[in-house]
CSV table of C-alpha atoms and ligand atoms in Angstrom, one decimal:
chain,number,residue,atom,x,y,z
A,409,MET,CA,0.4,-0.1,-0.1
A,410,SER,CA,0.8,3.5,-0.9
A,411,TRP,CA,0.3,5.0,1.7
A,412,ARG,CA,1.8,9.5,2.4
A,413,VAL,CA,3.1,10.3,5.3
A,414,LEU,CA,4.8,13.9,6.6
A,415,PHE,CA,7.7,13.8,8.8
A,416,ALA,CA,8.3,17.2,10.9
A,417,ASP,CA,11.2,17.7,12.9
A,418,ASP,CA,13.5,20.4,13.5
A,419,GLU,CA,17.1,18.3,13.2
A,420,PRO,CA,18.1,17.4,9.8
A,421,ARG,CA,19.7,14.6,10.9
A,422,VAL,CA,16.8,13.3,12.0
A,423,LEU,CA,14.9,13.5,8.9
A,424,GLU,CA,18.0,12.3,7.3
A,425,THR,CA,18.2,9.2,9.2
A,426,LEU,CA,14.1,8.4,9.2
A,427,ALA,CA,15.4,9.0,5.4
A,428,ASN,CA,18.0,6.9,5.2
A,429,THR,CA,16.3,4.1,7.9
A,430,LEU,CA,13.1,3.7,6.5
A,431,LYS,CA,13.6,2.7,3.1
A,432,HIS,CA,14.6,-0.8,4.8
A,433,THR,CA,11.8,-1.5,5.8
A,434,LYS,CA,7.6,-2.1,5.3
A,435,ALA,CA,7.7,2.1,4.6
A,436,LYS,CA,10.3,1.9,1.5
A,437,ASP,CA,7.0,1.6,-0.4
A,438,TRP,CA,5.4,5.0,1.5
A,439,GLU,CA,5.8,8.2,-0.4
A,440,LEU,CA,7.6,9.8,2.4
A,441,HIS,CA,7.4,13.2,2.8
A,442,PHE,CA,9.9,15.5,5.3
A,443,VAL,CA,9.9,19.4,6.6
A,444,GLU,CA,11.6,21.0,8.8
A,445,ASP,CA,8.8,23.2,11.3
A,446,GLY,CA,5.3,23.2,12.1
A,447,THR,CA,4.4,25.8,9.7
A,448,ALA,CA,5.8,23.9,6.0
A,449,ALA,CA,3.9,20.8,7.5
A,450,MET,CA,0.9,22.9,7.6
A,451,ILE,CA,1.6,24.3,4.1
A,452,ALA,CA,2.8,20.6,3.2
A,453,MET,CA,-0.4,19.3,4.2
A,454,ALA,CA,-2.4,22.0,2.0
A,455,GLN,CA,-1.0,21.5,-1.2
A,456,VAL,CA,-1.3,17.3,-1.2
A,457,PRO,CA,-3.4,15.0,1.3
A,458,PHE,CA,-1.5,13.7,3.7
A,459,ASP,CA,-2.8,9.5,5.6
A,460,ALA,CA,-0.3,10.1,8.5
A,461,LEU,CA,1.8,13.1,10.2
A,462,VAL,CA,4.9,11.9,12.4
A,463,ALA,CA,5.3,15.1,14.2
A,464,ASP,CA,8.3,15.8,16.5
A,465,LEU,CA,7.5,18.2,19.9
A,466,ARG,CA,10.0,20.8,20.4
A,467,MET,CA,10.0,23.1,17.1
A,468,PRO,CA,10.7,26.6,16.6
A,469,GLY,CA,7.5,28.5,15.7
A,470,MET,CA,5.1,26.5,15.2
A,471,ASP,CA,5.6,23.5,18.1
A,472,GLY,CA,4.4,19.9,18.1
A,473,LEU,CA,1.0,20.2,19.9
A,474,ASP,CA,-0.1,23.2,17.8
A,475,LEU,CA,0.6,21.0,14.6
A,476,LEU,CA,-0.8,17.9,15.9
A,477,HIS,CA,-4.1,20.2,16.8
A,478,SER,CA,-4.5,22.1,13.6
A,479,THR,CA,-3.4,18.9,12.2
A,480,ALA,CA,-7.0,17.2,13.9
A,481,VAL,CA,-9.0,20.2,12.9
A,482,ARG,CA,-8.3,20.5,9.4
A,483,TYR,CA,-7.7,16.7,8.7
A,484,PRO,CA,-9.6,15.2,11.0
A,485,GLY,CA,-9.4,11.6,9.5
A,486,MET,CA,-5.5,11.6,9.1
A,487,VAL,CA,-3.3,9.8,11.6
A,488,ARG,CA,-1.2,11.6,13.7
A,489,LEU,CA,2.0,10.1,15.9
A,490,VAL,CA,4.5,12.0,18.1
A,491,LEU,CA,8.4,10.7,17.7
A,492,SER,CA,10.4,12.9,19.8
A,493,GLY,CA,12.7,13.0,22.6
A,494,PHE,CA,11.6,10.7,26.0
A,495,ALA,CA,8.4,13.5,27.7
A,496,PRO,CA,8.4,13.7,31.3
A,497,THR,CA,5.2,12.0,32.5
A,498,LEU,CA,3.1,15.0,32.6
A,499,SER,CA,3.4,16.0,29.1
A,500,VAL,CA,2.4,13.1,27.5
A,501,PHE,CA,-0.8,13.3,29.4
A,502,GLY,CA,-1.1,16.7,27.8
A,503,ILE,CA,0.0,15.0,24.3
A,504,LEU,CA,-3.0,12.0,24.8
A,505,SER,CA,-6.1,13.6,23.3
A,506,HIS,CA,-4.0,15.1,20.4
A,507,ALA,CA,-2.0,11.8,19.0
A,508,HIS,CA,-2.5,8.3,18.2
A,509,GLY,CA,1.0,7.4,19.7
A,510,PHE,CA,3.9,8.4,20.8
A,511,PHE,CA,7.2,7.5,19.7
A,512,ALA,CA,10.4,8.1,22.1
A,513,LYS,CA,13.2,8.8,20.4
A,514,PRO,CA,15.8,6.9,19.5
A,515,CYS,CA,12.6,4.7,17.9
A,516,ASP,CA,14.1,1.9,16.0
A,517,PRO,CA,13.2,2.5,12.4
A,518,ILE,CA,11.4,-1.1,12.4
A,519,VAL,CA,9.2,-0.7,15.4
A,520,LEU,CA,7.9,3.1,13.9
A,521,ALA,CA,7.6,1.8,10.2
A,522,ASP,CA,5.3,-1.1,11.9
A,523,ALA,CA,3.3,0.9,14.6
A,524,VAL,CA,2.4,3.4,11.9
A,525,GLY,CA,1.4,0.7,9.7
A,526,ARG,CA,-0.9,-1.3,11.4
A,527,LYS,CA,-2.1,2.2,11.9
A,528,LEU,CA,-3.0,3.0,8.1
A,529,SER,CA,-4.0,-0.1,7.3
A,530,LEU,CA,-6.8,0.2,10.0
A,531,ARG,CA,-7.7,3.9,8.7
A,532,GLU,CA,-7.6,1.6,5.5
A,533,LYS,CA,-10.3,-0.4,6.8
A,534,MET,CA,-12.6,2.2,8.0
A,535,ASN,CA,-14.2,3.2,4.0
A,536,ASN,CA,-16.9,5.3,5.1
A,537,ASP,CA,-15.3,9.7,5.8
A,538,GLY,CA,-17.8,9.9,8.5
A,539,LEU,CA,-16.6,6.3,10.5
A,540,ARG,CA,-13.0,7.8,10.2
A,541,ASN,CA,-13.4,10.6,10.6
A,542,LEU,CA,-15.2,10.1,14.7
A,543,VAL,CA,-12.9,7.3,15.6
A,544,LEU,CA,-9.8,9.3,14.5
A,545,GLY,CA,-10.7,13.3,15.5
A,546,ILE,CA,-11.9,11.6,19.4
A,547,GLU,CA,-9.9,13.9,21.7
A,548,SER,CA,-11.3,11.6,24.6
A,549,LEU,CA,-14.0,10.1,25.6
A,550,LEU,CA,-15.9,11.4,28.0
A,551,LEU,CA,-17.4,10.3,31.5
A,552,MET,CA,-20.4,9.7,33.5
A,553,PRO,CA,-20.8,13.2,35.8
A,554,SER,CA,-21.0,11.3,38.5
A,555,THR,CA,-17.2,9.7,37.4
A,556,TYR,CA,-15.9,12.5,37.0
A,557,SER,CA,-16.5,13.9,39.6
A,558,ALA,CA,-15.9,11.3,42.2
A,559,LEU,CA,-12.6,11.1,40.6
A,560,GLY,CA,-12.1,14.9,40.8
A,561,LYS,CA,-12.0,14.4,44.6
A,562,ALA,CA,-10.6,11.3,45.0
A,563,VAL,CA,-7.0,12.8,43.6
A,564,LYS,CA,-7.8,16.1,45.5
A,565,LYS,CA,-7.4,14.2,48.6
A,566,HIS,CA,-4.5,12.4,47.1
A,567,SER,CA,-4.6,9.4,49.7
A,568,ILE,CA,-6.9,7.8,47.0
A,569,SER,CA,-5.8,3.7,47.1
A,570,ASP,CA,-5.1,1.6,44.3
A,571,GLU,CA,-7.6,-0.7,44.3
A,572,ASP,CA,-10.1,2.1,45.5
A,573,LEU,CA,-8.9,4.3,42.0
A,574,GLN,CA,-9.2,0.7,40.0
A,575,ASP,CA,-13.1,1.0,41.8
A,576,VAL,CA,-13.4,4.2,40.3
A,577,VAL,CA,-12.1,3.2,37.2
A,578,MET,CA,-13.9,0.6,36.4
A,579,SER,CA,-17.3,1.8,37.7
A,580,ASP,CA,-17.4,4.1,33.9
A,581,ILE,CA,-16.5,2.9,30.1
A,582,GLY,CA,-15.0,5.9,29.5
A,583,LEU,CA,-12.7,6.1,32.1
A,584,THR,CA,-11.4,2.6,31.3
A,585,ALA,CA,-11.0,3.2,27.9
A,586,GLU,CA,-9.0,6.5,28.2
A,587,VAL,CA,-6.2,4.6,31.1
A,588,LEU,CA,-5.7,1.8,28.5
A,589,ARG,CA,-5.4,4.3,25.7
A,590,MET,CA,-2.6,6.2,28.4
A,591,ALA,CA,-1.3,2.6,29.3
A,592,TYR,CA,-0.5,2.4,25.3
A,593,PHE,CA,-0.4,5.2,24.4
A,594,ALA,CA,4.3,5.6,24.5
A,595,VAL,CA,6.3,2.9,23.2
A,596,ARG,CA,9.6,3.7,24.5
A,597,PRO,CA,13.2,1.6,23.7
A,598,ASP,CA,13.5,0.9,27.4
A,599,ALA,CA,10.0,-0.6,28.2
A,600,LYS,CA,8.0,-3.4,27.0
A,601,PRO,CA,4.6,-3.4,26.2
A,602,PRO,CA,2.0,-4.2,29.0
A,603,GLU,CA,1.3,-8.1,29.3
A,604,SER,CA,-2.4,-7.6,29.3
A,605,ALA,CA,-5.0,-5.1,28.7
A,606,ALA,CA,-6.1,-6.1,32.7
A,607,ALA,CA,-2.8,-5.7,33.6
A,608,ALA,CA,-1.7,-2.3,31.6
A,609,LEU,CA,-5.4,-1.5,33.5
A,610,SER,CA,-4.4,-2.2,36.8
A,611,SER,CA,-0.6,-0.7,36.6
A,612,VAL,CA,-2.0,2.9,36.2
A,613,GLY,CA,-2.3,4.2,39.9
A,614,PRO,CA,-3.5,7.4,41.3
A,615,ALA,CA,-0.2,9.5,40.2
A,616,GLN,CA,-1.2,9.0,36.2
A,617,ALA,CA,-5.0,9.3,37.6
A,618,ALA,CA,-4.3,12.4,38.7
A,619,GLY,CA,-2.6,13.5,35.8
A,620,MET,CA,-4.7,12.7,33.1
A,621,TYR,CA,-7.4,15.1,35.6
A,622,ALA,CA,-4.8,17.2,36.0
A,623,ALA,CA,-3.8,17.7,32.1
A,624,GLY,CA,-7.1,17.9,31.3
A,625,VAL,CA,-7.6,15.0,29.5
A,626,LEU,CA,-10.7,13.8,30.9
A,627,HIS,CA,-13.7,16.0,30.8
A,628,PRO,CA,-17.8,14.8,31.9
A,629,PHE,CA,-21.1,14.5,29.2
A,630,PRO,CA,-22.7,17.9,29.3
A,631,ASP,CA,-25.4,18.4,31.6
A,632,GLY,CA,-28.1,16.1,30.6
A,633,ALA,CA,-26.7,14.0,27.6
A,634,VAL,CA,-27.0,11.3,30.5
A,635,GLU,CA,-30.9,11.3,30.1
A,636,ILE,CA,-31.8,11.9,26.6
A,637,PHE,CA,-29.1,9.0,25.3
A,638,GLY,CA,-29.4,6.8,28.7
A,639,ILE,CA,-25.9,6.2,28.9
A,640,ASP,CA,-27.2,4.7,32.0
A,641,ASP,CA,-28.4,2.2,30.4
A,642,ILE,CA,-25.4,1.7,28.1
A,643,LEU,CA,-23.6,2.0,31.6
A,644,GLN,CA,-25.9,-1.2,33.0
A,645,HIS,CA,-25.8,-3.4,30.0
A,646,SER,CA,-21.9,-3.2,29.8
A,647,PHE,CA,-21.9,-5.2,33.6
A,648,GLN,CA,-24.7,-7.2,32.6
A,649,VAL,CA,-22.9,-8.3,29.9
A,650,SER,CA,-19.5,-8.3,31.9
A,651,SER,CA,-21.4,-10.6,34.4
A,652,VAL,CA,-22.3,-13.5,31.4
A,653,VAL,CA,-18.9,-13.1,30.7
A,654,VAL,CA,-17.4,-14.1,34.5
A,655,ALA,CA,-20.2,-16.8,35.0
A,656,ARG,CA,-19.3,-18.4,31.4
A,657,LEU,CA,-15.1,-18.3,32.8
A,658,GLN,CA,-17.1,-19.8,35.7
A,659,GLU,CA,-18.3,-22.5,34.4
A,660,GLY,CA,-15.1,-23.4,32.7
A,661,GLN,CA,-15.6,-21.2,28.9
A,662,ASP,CA,-12.5,-20.9,27.7
A,663,ALA,CA,-12.6,-17.0,26.1
A,664,GLY,CA,-9.4,-17.8,24.2
A,665,VAL,CA,-7.4,-14.8,26.3
A,666,GLY,CA,-6.9,-14.0,30.2
A,667,PRO,CA,-10.1,-14.3,31.9
A,668,ARG,CA,-9.3,-10.5,33.3
A,669,ASP,CA,-9.2,-9.4,29.0
A,670,ALA,CA,-12.4,-11.8,28.2
A,671,VAL,CA,-14.5,-9.1,31.2
A,672,LEU,CA,-12.7,-5.9,30.0
A,673,ALA,CA,-13.4,-7.1,26.3
A,674,ALA,CA,-17.2,-6.9,27.4
A,675,PHE,CA,-17.1,-4.3,30.2
A,676,LEU,CA,-15.4,-1.9,26.3
A,677,HIS,CA,-18.0,-4.1,23.8
A,678,ASP,CA,-20.7,-0.9,23.8
A,679,VAL,CA,-17.8,1.8,23.6
A,680,GLY,CA,-18.8,2.8,19.9
A,681,LYS,CA,-21.8,4.4,21.3
A,682,LEU,CA,-20.5,6.9,23.7
A,683,ALA,CA,-17.9,7.8,20.8
A,684,ILE,CA,-21.2,8.0,18.7
A,685,ILE,CA,-23.1,10.1,21.1
A,686,GLU,CA,-19.8,12.6,22.0
A,687,ALA,CA,-19.1,13.3,18.4
A,688,MET,CA,-22.8,13.4,16.6
A,689,PRO,CA,-25.3,13.8,19.2
A,690,GLU,CA,-28.2,15.0,16.8
A,691,ARG,CA,-27.3,11.9,14.6
A,692,TYR,CA,-27.3,9.5,17.3
A,693,GLN,CA,-31.2,11.5,18.5
A,694,HIS,CA,-32.8,10.1,15.1
A,695,VAL,CA,-31.2,6.6,15.3
A,696,ILE,CA,-33.0,6.5,18.9
A,697,LYS,CA,-36.2,7.8,17.2
A,698,LEU,CA,-35.8,4.9,14.9
A,699,CYS,CA,-34.7,2.2,16.8
A,700,LYS,CA,-38.5,3.0,19.0
A,701,GLU,CA,-40.6,4.2,16.2
A,702,GLU,CA,-39.6,1.4,14.3
A,703,ASP,CA,-38.7,-1.2,16.8
A,704,LEU,CA,-35.3,-1.9,15.3
A,705,ASP,CA,-32.1,-3.2,17.0
A,706,CYS,CA,-29.9,0.5,17.8
A,707,PHE,CA,-27.2,-1.6,15.4
A,708,GLU,CA,-29.5,-2.2,12.9
A,709,ALA,CA,-30.9,1.7,12.8
A,710,GLU,CA,-27.3,3.1,12.9
A,711,ARG,CA,-26.4,1.1,9.8
A,712,ARG,CA,-29.4,3.0,7.9
A,713,VAL,CA,-28.3,6.3,9.3
A,714,LEU,CA,-25.3,6.7,9.7
A,715,GLY,CA,-24.2,4.1,7.4
A,716,TRP,CA,-21.8,2.1,10.3
A,717,THR,CA,-22.5,1.2,13.2
A,718,HIS,CA,-21.3,1.6,17.1
A,719,ALA,CA,-19.2,-1.7,17.0
A,720,GLU,CA,-17.1,-0.6,14.0
A,721,ALA,CA,-16.8,3.0,16.0
A,722,GLY,CA,-15.8,1.2,19.4
A,723,GLY,CA,-13.8,-1.8,17.8
A,724,TYR,CA,-11.7,0.2,15.7
A,725,LEU,CA,-11.3,3.4,18.3
A,726,LEU,CA,-9.3,1.2,21.1
A,727,ALA,CA,-7.5,-0.8,17.9
A,728,LEU,CA,-6.3,2.6,16.7
A,729,TRP,CA,-4.9,3.3,20.3
A,730,GLY,CA,-3.2,0.5,20.4
A,731,LEU,CA,-5.5,-2.7,22.7
A,732,PRO,CA,-4.5,-5.5,22.5
A,733,GLU,CA,-6.0,-7.1,18.8
A,734,GLU,CA,-8.0,-10.1,20.4
A,735,LEU,CA,-9.8,-7.7,22.7
A,736,THR,CA,-10.9,-4.6,20.1
A,737,ASP,CA,-11.8,-7.5,17.0
A,738,ALA,CA,-14.3,-9.1,19.9
A,739,VAL,CA,-15.6,-5.6,19.7
A,740,LEU,CA,-15.6,-5.0,16.2
A,741,ARG,CA,-18.2,-8.0,15.7
A,742,HIS,CA,-20.0,-8.4,18.2
A,743,HIS,CA,-22.8,-7.4,15.9
A,744,ASP,CA,-21.8,-10.4,13.7
A,745,PRO,CA,-23.2,-13.6,13.7
A,746,LEU,CA,-21.7,-15.0,11.1
A,747,GLU,CA,-17.6,-14.0,11.8
A,748,ALA,CA,-18.6,-14.4,15.8
A,749,GLY,CA,-17.5,-18.0,15.8
A,750,ALA,CA,-13.7,-17.0,14.5
A,751,SER,CA,-12.7,-17.0,18.2
A,752,PRO,CA,-13.8,-17.6,21.5
A,753,LEU,CA,-13.5,-13.9,22.5
A,754,ARG,CA,-15.4,-13.2,19.1
A,755,ARG,CA,-18.0,-16.1,20.1
A,756,MET,CA,-18.1,-15.4,23.8
A,757,LEU,CA,-19.1,-11.9,23.7
A,758,TYR,CA,-21.4,-12.4,21.0
A,759,GLU,CA,-23.5,-14.9,22.8
A,760,ALA,CA,-23.6,-12.9,25.9
A,761,ASP,CA,-23.9,-9.7,24.4
A,762,ALA,CA,-27.3,-11.0,22.6
A,763,THR,CA,-28.0,-12.5,26.3
A,764,ALA,CA,-28.3,-10.1,27.7
A,765,HIS,CA,-30.4,-8.0,24.9
A,766,ARG,CA,-32.7,-10.8,25.7
A,767,ARG,CA,-33.1,-9.8,29.5
A,768,THR,CA,-34.1,-6.2,29.6
B,288,FE2,FE1,-23.6,-3.5,20.9
B,289,FE2,FE1,-24.5,-4.3,23.9
């Protein structure tokens, strides 16, 4: 696949090394462009369409964060990544909502090309502009207002235990997804990727949650949204699907992944609904109306109104954020009976979701 990728870095030596090393990786077939500052990057993007931007953070004039932000506003369907010197943890929080990944220098060119290629392949699979712009354009998922204030109180007290923090996180779909996003966000040469999503979730401590909160990455749903869109019902349904999965695991069914990751997949399976409600509330109201008027399943109404479903929005979003493939794949396929048999977790999630829907 010949993708067009723009690199912006103020150090000519870095650009030269990238140009020389990337041609020995899978990026050899891509069209690579190199510019030395943010303004030059904006000019380049105005001239030809790019699929991805890989930006340094510290550059003279328009810095990396401004560049990423302007790119998100003007070209929401582009993949945006950071390639920068090691950033102190706090600044990573500030980058989280502007980029789809962070690579610390020095970054192995094979690792970089593989990661950029994976994100570009995902983008390619979203063959609908509305879906693509939603998934790549989401800055952060909104939280239940009650979770947001509970988290705020907890981090301000400075005394929350790891266990209490986990309870707050696991009471909210958006917060769980955001915490996992942070855990998979930065690729550093000195650090291994998390062993599992559950391990990643439990490795996030009060300091990181406080950092995300303080950096303004997290926001609550606006007043009235919870009632208008039935977000409480979405949350309750997610707890029900999680408990069906727990029961099946206790009966000895094998999900093909660790039990805690299977439960996480269940809890997050409808995360795409939250993304749609956040990004296109009027259209989602139309979906809800159509569901009621014609007694349709919501994914059927979504297909009619949007041309795609919350399963695609959620599955692709979590995949773009780098969560494990088994989990994101099960989320992507959770309304797809023909595909359900392809993996144990897909089948378990599909059946648990159907069981929970029958009970309501
Ligand atoms: Fe669903
Ligand atoms: Fe569901």
